Amino acid sequence: MKTHKICVLGDFGVGKTSLIRRYVFNAFAQDYHATLGVNLYKYEDEILFEEEPTRLRFMIWDVEGAAEPGPHAERYVVGASAALIVGDATRATALQTVSAYAEMFEEQAPGRPFALAFNKADLIAAPDPHAKLGLQELDARFGVEPLLTSALTGAGVREAFRKLGEQVLAYGL
Amino acid sequence: MTAGGMQDASRGAPHAGAALGEEEALLWAARSLFSRGDMAIALLDADLRVAQILGGEKFAAVVGDDALEVFPALIGCEETLERIRSGAEPQALSFENISIHSDGYAPQYVNLRVYLDPHSGHLALVLQDAGETARLQRNLVQQRNELALARQALETARDEALAASRAKSSFLANISHELRTPLNVVIGNAEILRRPRAAALSSAEAADYAGDILSSGELLLDLINDLIDLSRAETGDLRLSESWCDLGFIAHQSLRYATRLEDGRDKRFVETADPHLPPFWGDERRLKQILLNLLSNAAKFSPPGGAITLRVEREPEGRLLLEVADEGPGLDPSELEVALEPFGQLESGKRHKGTGLGLPIVKSLARFHGGDLQIVTAPGLGLRAQVRLPGSRFSPGDSA
């Protein structure tokens, strides 16, 4: 079975590691532990693709966060099948940072799918969080419907990674 | 020597005072470097297997293994490796501070760099245990990020405090105006009635002046009651006076009162209350207040002749639904957020009577009953305010 490299990218402190740990270990810790360089996580999941349960093996790259994508992040995405780009739904700069990472990934890994996740959605008390965060703008710009996630509650986390998995299969990667 | 590694730094060390040729010096330097054991070169064969390890005891055991298994950071990079091997890719592949995590596994940081060894034609993989350097680096990154996150949190708190202060100032300005207007009517009319010439007023004229004083006084009382309710709700001091309530009666009474409101007189009210609802455990006055606030809000924003529909029913999953739908202009999501804030006041709302406290009060009262308020709306499509209260408040033995 082929192993797919999935890069998780974004600003620091947005919850990239927490999302991965929620997905891989179904665990969450309140403490903040900065990631240096990249941490690799192996994980196998079963994804429903074209109504067939399909097993997928991921090598998830938890890449050190930075306010904007730099040469390090560009190097780390070499050979990635897909990327999960994460923003902090409570930060005013989230849209801008996520856009910058999406542009970088499109440039460095053309034709590879990516998903956009706005984490800490449990902290958004708005009747329509998508509208509050202006996420429709990203949908129009990248043709990717942004997802709301919460590593704390687990909401949307499995869905985000599985959506990426479905795209990896759909792209025949 | 292990797996082709150069383990002994003293072997071939230059004697003091002895001059070295360039090649010899390089060889000695390389031996010294690799003898530390935390650095190695892995030569990969055409099948991406580890053919030979030079230096680094830690890495010696992997000779013969699949490089992608041993160094999972190379997974996905097969095409890039092939390009490097064929000379099509002049840049080396380089990753710093790679660590492999699994549950309970302490991170070991490794730097990894792949290039084409011109002598053997093999891919050469330089591995370096980043060890202590990485740990120090990580501590620095941790401190830098924590500082930046703390700064962000402070800035957010400051912005929120400023916004709250602005909202309260704006609210105070608005509420002062709302209080002054009916007070002016009360004072003005009372002065007219007190003047000596008041005796010349007909009894109908005097009744008009007195009627205005009464309605202004009632408006003032409503405003003050709203403020007290909101204040109690915000501090958690609001107490419900609960009993078994007849929801049909509450709906009917609220609707009747709404038709008498100034804004309600030219609207069409439609009631679709389920007549068979079981008794509901709640605060009758507060439940009426919820409905009346929603109905008066709908009346305020509906066009003349517009329909306002009140639904009171038990949902299939058992909850009580109190819904008021209007044919007004509706709201866009950003306006909706403002309308639901305790001190928010919409521009459109400012054209109408009222403090703009109606929806926040409904939301608080719904929450005090264990439920919530939800608004379904879009510009041009009217507004549907839905209060859902727990089904457990219905009389036992009357489940839906």
Tab-separated table of C-alpha atoms in Angstrom, chain B residues 77-354:
chain	number	residue	atom	x	y	z
B	77	CYS	CA	10.200	12.260	-2.595
B	78	GLU	CA	10.989	9.331	-4.933
B	79	GLU	CA	10.633	11.451	-8.082
B	80	THR	CA	12.881	14.157	-6.661
B	81	LEU	CA	15.475	11.528	-5.679
B	82	GLU	CA	15.416	10.117	-9.209
B	83	ARG	CA	15.918	13.595	-10.635
B	84	ILE	CA	18.896	14.139	-8.322
B	85	ARG	CA	20.351	10.768	-9.349
B	86	SER	CA	19.956	11.537	-13.062
B	87	GLY	CA	21.496	14.979	-12.612
B	88	ALA	CA	18.250	16.728	-13.659
B	89	GLU	CA	17.923	18.242	-10.187
B	90	PRO	CA	21.016	20.220	-9.223
B	91	GLN	CA	19.703	21.092	-5.741
B	92	ALA	CA	20.157	18.697	-2.852
B	93	LEU	CA	17.074	17.563	-0.977
B	94	SER	CA	17.362	18.906	2.525
B	95	PHE	CA	15.215	18.654	5.643
B	96	GLU	CA	16.169	19.991	9.059
B	97	ASN	CA	15.044	18.846	12.484
B	98	ILE	CA	12.997	15.845	11.449
B	99	SER	CA	11.549	13.799	14.266
B	100	ILE	CA	9.264	10.797	14.204
B	101	HIS	CA	6.380	10.736	16.608
B	102	SER	CA	4.230	7.930	17.729
B	103	ASP	CA	2.354	7.712	20.994
B	104	GLY	CA	4.841	7.707	23.831
B	105	TYR	CA	7.941	8.073	21.632
B	106	ALA	CA	10.350	10.841	22.580
B	107	PRO	CA	11.426	12.900	19.561
B	108	GLN	CA	14.893	12.414	18.113
B	109	TYR	CA	15.784	15.266	15.822
B	110	VAL	CA	17.737	14.454	12.688
B	111	ASN	CA	18.968	16.657	9.869
B	112	LEU	CA	18.881	14.989	6.493
B	113	ARG	CA	20.400	15.987	3.171
B	114	VAL	CA	20.443	13.967	-0.068
B	115	TYR	CA	22.804	14.667	-2.981
B	116	LEU	CA	24.477	12.798	-5.807
B	117	ASP	CA	27.865	11.332	-4.894
B	118	PRO	CA	29.865	12.098	-8.046
B	119	HIS	CA	32.396	9.319	-7.413
B	120	SER	CA	30.049	6.356	-6.950
B	121	GLY	CA	27.046	7.731	-8.872
B	122	HIS	CA	24.934	6.745	-5.852
B	123	LEU	CA	22.630	8.938	-3.872
B	124	ALA	CA	24.357	9.980	-0.694
B	125	LEU	CA	22.285	10.746	2.338
B	126	VAL	CA	23.953	12.823	5.029
B	127	LEU	CA	22.411	12.213	8.422
B	128	GLN	CA	23.091	14.249	11.489
B	129	ASP	CA	21.649	13.705	14.929
B	130	ALA	CA	20.593	17.274	15.803
B	131	GLY	CA	20.338	16.195	19.454
B	132	GLU	CA	21.146	18.866	21.995
B	133	THR	CA	21.258	21.691	19.429
B	134	ALA	CA	17.687	20.862	18.383
B	135	ARG	CA	16.488	20.717	21.948
B	136	LEU	CA	17.949	24.166	22.666
B	137	GLN	CA	16.517	25.459	19.421
B	138	ARG	CA	13.116	24.044	20.330
B	139	ASN	CA	13.187	25.785	23.705
B	140	LEU	CA	13.917	29.043	21.943
B	141	VAL	CA	11.064	28.499	19.478
B	142	GLN	CA	8.751	27.632	22.392
B	143	GLN	CA	9.626	30.842	24.243
B	144	ARG	CA	9.412	32.992	21.114
B	145	ASN	CA	5.999	31.574	20.179
B	146	GLU	CA	4.633	31.808	23.722
B	147	LEU	CA	5.634	35.471	23.842
B	148	ALA	CA	4.016	36.146	20.468
B	149	LEU	CA	0.826	34.296	21.497
B	150	ALA	CA	0.671	36.227	24.776
B	151	ARG	CA	1.059	39.480	22.852
B	152	GLN	CA	-1.726	38.461	20.459
B	153	ALA	CA	-3.993	37.555	23.393
B	154	LEU	CA	-3.305	40.928	25.021
B	155	GLU	CA	-4.051	42.780	21.799
B	156	THR	CA	-7.296	40.850	21.337
B	157	ALA	CA	-8.339	41.545	24.952
B	158	ARG	CA	-7.533	45.230	24.495
B	159	ASP	CA	-9.538	45.405	21.233
B	160	GLU	CA	-12.482	43.640	22.868
B	161	ALA	CA	-12.384	45.957	25.882
B	162	LEU	CA	-12.293	48.998	23.609
B	163	ALA	CA	-15.172	47.652	21.511
B	164	ALA	CA	-17.206	46.917	24.644
B	165	SER	CA	-16.484	50.382	25.985
B	166	ARG	CA	-17.533	51.960	22.672
B	167	ALA	CA	-20.702	49.829	22.578
B	168	LYS	CA	-21.612	50.837	26.131
B	169	SER	CA	-20.970	54.542	25.408
B	170	SER	CA	-23.113	54.289	22.306
B	171	PHE	CA	-25.774	52.429	24.268
B	172	LEU	CA	-25.777	55.057	27.025
B	173	ALA	CA	-26.132	57.838	24.454
B	174	ASN	CA	-29.007	55.986	22.827
B	175	ILE	CA	-30.765	55.068	26.036
B	176	SER	CA	-30.451	58.670	27.292
B	177	HIS	CA	-32.241	59.814	24.174
B	178	GLU	CA	-34.892	57.109	24.549
B	179	LEU	CA	-35.527	58.122	28.178
B	180	ARG	CA	-35.553	61.852	27.481
B	181	THR	CA	-38.147	61.771	24.703
B	182	PRO	CA	-41.069	60.345	26.739
B	183	LEU	CA	-39.916	62.317	29.798
B	184	ASN	CA	-40.204	65.541	27.771
B	185	VAL	CA	-43.757	64.557	26.832
B	186	VAL	CA	-44.598	63.879	30.480
B	187	ILE	CA	-43.095	67.175	31.701
B	188	GLY	CA	-44.455	69.260	28.797
B	189	ASN	CA	-47.999	67.946	29.082
B	190	ALA	CA	-48.010	68.181	32.876
B	191	GLU	CA	-46.928	71.838	32.603
B	192	ILE	CA	-49.768	72.570	30.167
B	193	LEU	CA	-52.278	70.944	32.501
B	194	ARG	CA	-50.905	72.914	35.511
B	195	ARG	CA	-51.122	76.377	33.866
B	196	PRO	CA	-54.023	78.663	34.860
B	197	ARG	CA	-55.242	78.525	31.282
B	198	ALA	CA	-55.625	74.760	31.559
B	199	ALA	CA	-59.098	75.408	32.913
B	200	ALA	CA	-60.013	76.608	29.426
B	201	LEU	CA	-59.156	73.196	27.902
B	202	SER	CA	-62.055	71.023	26.941
B	203	SER	CA	-62.292	67.737	28.825
B	204	ALA	CA	-61.392	65.881	25.566
B	205	GLU	CA	-58.222	68.024	25.120
B	206	ALA	CA	-57.252	67.494	28.762
B	207	ALA	CA	-57.805	63.742	28.357
B	208	ASP	CA	-55.500	63.761	25.298
B	209	TYR	CA	-52.718	65.450	27.267
B	210	ALA	CA	-53.224	63.025	30.158
B	211	GLY	CA	-53.351	60.077	27.736
B	212	ASP	CA	-49.958	61.093	26.270
B	213	ILE	CA	-48.543	61.338	29.788
B	214	LEU	CA	-49.860	57.850	30.521
B	215	SER	CA	-48.495	56.254	27.311
B	216	SER	CA	-45.115	57.984	27.748
B	217	GLY	CA	-44.997	56.786	31.340
B	218	GLU	CA	-45.767	53.247	30.176
B	219	LEU	CA	-43.035	53.459	27.563
B	220	LEU	CA	-40.572	54.641	30.212
B	221	LEU	CA	-41.578	51.788	32.470
B	222	ASP	CA	-41.067	49.294	29.618
B	223	LEU	CA	-37.620	50.699	28.952
B	224	ILE	CA	-36.609	50.563	32.580
B	225	ASN	CA	-37.989	47.028	32.955
B	226	ASP	CA	-36.007	45.942	29.898
B	227	LEU	CA	-32.854	47.422	31.351
B	228	ILE	CA	-33.411	45.736	34.704
B	229	ASP	CA	-34.126	42.388	32.980
B	230	LEU	CA	-31.012	42.601	30.893
B	231	SER	CA	-28.890	43.664	33.801
B	232	ARG	CA	-30.216	40.762	35.924
B	233	ALA	CA	-29.712	38.316	33.081
B	234	GLU	CA	-26.123	39.494	32.591
B	235	THR	CA	-25.291	39.167	36.270
B	236	GLY	CA	-27.197	35.874	36.577
B	237	ASP	CA	-29.623	37.359	39.130
B	238	LEU	CA	-32.767	36.772	37.094
B	239	ARG	CA	-35.078	34.338	38.903
B	240	LEU	CA	-37.836	32.428	37.149
B	241	SER	CA	-41.198	32.080	38.854
B	242	GLU	CA	-42.141	28.688	37.447
B	243	SER	CA	-45.451	26.892	37.324
B	244	TRP	CA	-47.441	24.737	34.878
B	245	CYS	CA	-48.299	27.011	31.932
B	246	ASP	CA	-51.001	26.810	29.283
B	247	LEU	CA	-49.019	27.568	26.123
B	248	GLY	CA	-52.167	28.081	24.007
B	249	PHE	CA	-53.360	30.754	26.421
B	250	ILE	CA	-49.936	32.421	26.504
B	251	ALA	CA	-49.742	32.468	22.701
B	252	HIS	CA	-53.250	33.836	22.355
B	253	GLN	CA	-52.724	36.573	24.967
B	254	SER	CA	-49.397	37.629	23.491
B	255	LEU	CA	-50.849	37.819	20.019
B	256	ARG	CA	-53.819	39.864	21.210
B	257	TYR	CA	-51.510	42.333	22.909
B	258	ALA	CA	-49.284	42.534	19.804
B	259	THR	CA	-52.224	43.509	17.573
B	260	ARG	CA	-52.756	46.544	19.820
B	261	LEU	CA	-49.176	47.775	19.516
B	262	GLU	CA	-48.695	50.898	17.424
B	263	ASP	CA	-46.560	48.980	14.920
B	264	GLY	CA	-48.926	46.006	15.016
B	265	ARG	CA	-52.128	47.719	13.992
B	266	ASP	CA	-51.563	47.491	10.230
B	267	LYS	CA	-50.091	43.939	10.192
B	268	ARG	CA	-51.741	40.560	9.612
B	269	PHE	CA	-51.112	38.213	12.535
B	270	VAL	CA	-51.489	34.479	11.956
B	271	GLU	CA	-51.489	32.036	14.866
B	272	THR	CA	-50.708	28.354	14.385
B	273	ALA	CA	-50.494	27.173	17.994
B	274	ASP	CA	-51.076	23.486	18.539
B	275	PRO	CA	-54.270	23.375	20.680
B	276	HIS	CA	-53.320	20.004	22.206
B	277	LEU	CA	-50.005	20.975	23.793
B	278	PRO	CA	-49.530	19.562	27.285
B	279	PRO	CA	-48.842	21.903	30.242
B	280	PHE	CA	-45.340	23.374	30.173
B	281	TRP	CA	-43.190	24.082	33.240
B	282	GLY	CA	-41.970	27.680	32.930
B	283	ASP	CA	-42.329	31.282	33.990
B	284	GLU	CA	-45.609	32.433	32.409
B	285	ARG	CA	-44.724	36.117	32.504
B	286	ARG	CA	-41.303	35.471	30.931
B	287	LEU	CA	-42.749	33.182	28.253
B	288	LYS	CA	-45.226	35.937	27.341
B	289	GLN	CA	-42.336	38.389	27.338
B	290	ILE	CA	-40.427	36.162	24.889
B	291	LEU	CA	-43.384	36.004	22.505
B	292	LEU	CA	-44.283	39.650	22.851
B	293	ASN	CA	-40.704	40.799	22.247
B	294	LEU	CA	-40.507	38.649	19.117
B	295	LEU	CA	-43.947	39.756	17.903
B	296	SER	CA	-43.264	43.453	18.512
B	297	ASN	CA	-39.904	43.126	16.807
B	298	ALA	CA	-41.577	41.497	13.791
B	299	ALA	CA	-44.277	44.197	13.757
B	300	LYS	CA	-41.646	46.925	13.896
B	301	PHE	CA	-39.806	45.705	10.806
B	302	SER	CA	-42.702	44.321	8.699
B	303	PRO	CA	-44.200	46.397	5.894
B	304	PRO	CA	-47.847	47.549	6.204
B	305	GLY	CA	-50.136	44.593	5.550
B	306	GLY	CA	-47.242	42.156	6.061
B	307	ALA	CA	-48.007	38.775	7.620
B	308	ILE	CA	-46.527	37.840	10.986
B	309	THR	CA	-46.878	34.156	11.834
B	310	LEU	CA	-46.675	32.779	15.356
B	311	ARG	CA	-46.053	29.027	15.668
B	312	VAL	CA	-46.162	27.249	18.989
B	313	GLU	CA	-45.661	23.515	18.674
B	314	ARG	CA	-43.835	20.490	20.001
B	315	GLU	CA	-41.100	19.288	17.636
B	316	PRO	CA	-40.810	15.577	16.783
B	317	GLU	CA	-37.816	15.207	19.112
B	318	GLY	CA	-39.889	16.680	21.939
B	319	ARG	CA	-38.657	20.261	22.262
B	320	LEU	CA	-41.016	23.236	22.419
B	321	LEU	CA	-40.734	25.558	19.421
B	322	LEU	CA	-41.855	29.170	19.707
B	323	GLU	CA	-41.438	30.766	16.293
B	324	VAL	CA	-42.265	34.203	14.961
B	325	ALA	CA	-41.793	34.739	11.220
B	326	ASP	CA	-42.162	38.063	9.440
B	327	GLU	CA	-42.037	39.420	5.898
B	328	GLY	CA	-39.681	42.269	6.745
B	329	PRO	CA	-36.360	43.155	5.062
B	330	GLY	CA	-34.428	40.436	6.920
B	331	LEU	CA	-30.840	40.825	8.034
B	332	ASP	CA	-27.482	39.862	6.687
B	333	PRO	CA	-25.285	37.794	9.029
B	334	SER	CA	-23.165	40.747	10.161
B	335	GLU	CA	-26.303	42.705	11.164
B	336	LEU	CA	-27.672	39.652	12.916
B	337	GLU	CA	-24.631	39.401	15.136
B	338	VAL	CA	-25.041	43.034	16.192
B	339	ALA	CA	-28.776	42.573	16.826
B	340	LEU	CA	-28.057	39.708	19.217
B	341	GLU	CA	-25.469	41.598	21.251
B	342	PRO	CA	-26.782	43.102	24.506
B	343	PHE	CA	-25.532	46.561	23.688
B	344	GLY	CA	-25.843	46.308	19.915
B	345	GLN	CA	-28.180	48.612	18.046
B	346	LEU	CA	-28.716	48.338	14.317
B	347	GLU	CA	-28.925	51.378	12.092
B	348	SER	CA	-32.283	50.100	10.813
B	349	GLY	CA	-33.474	49.615	14.408
B	350	LYS	CA	-32.693	53.211	15.259
B	351	ARG	CA	-35.519	54.360	12.994
B	352	HIS	CA	-37.973	52.564	15.240
B	353	LYS	CA	-39.000	52.913	18.867
B	354	GLY	CA	-37.273	50.708	21.388
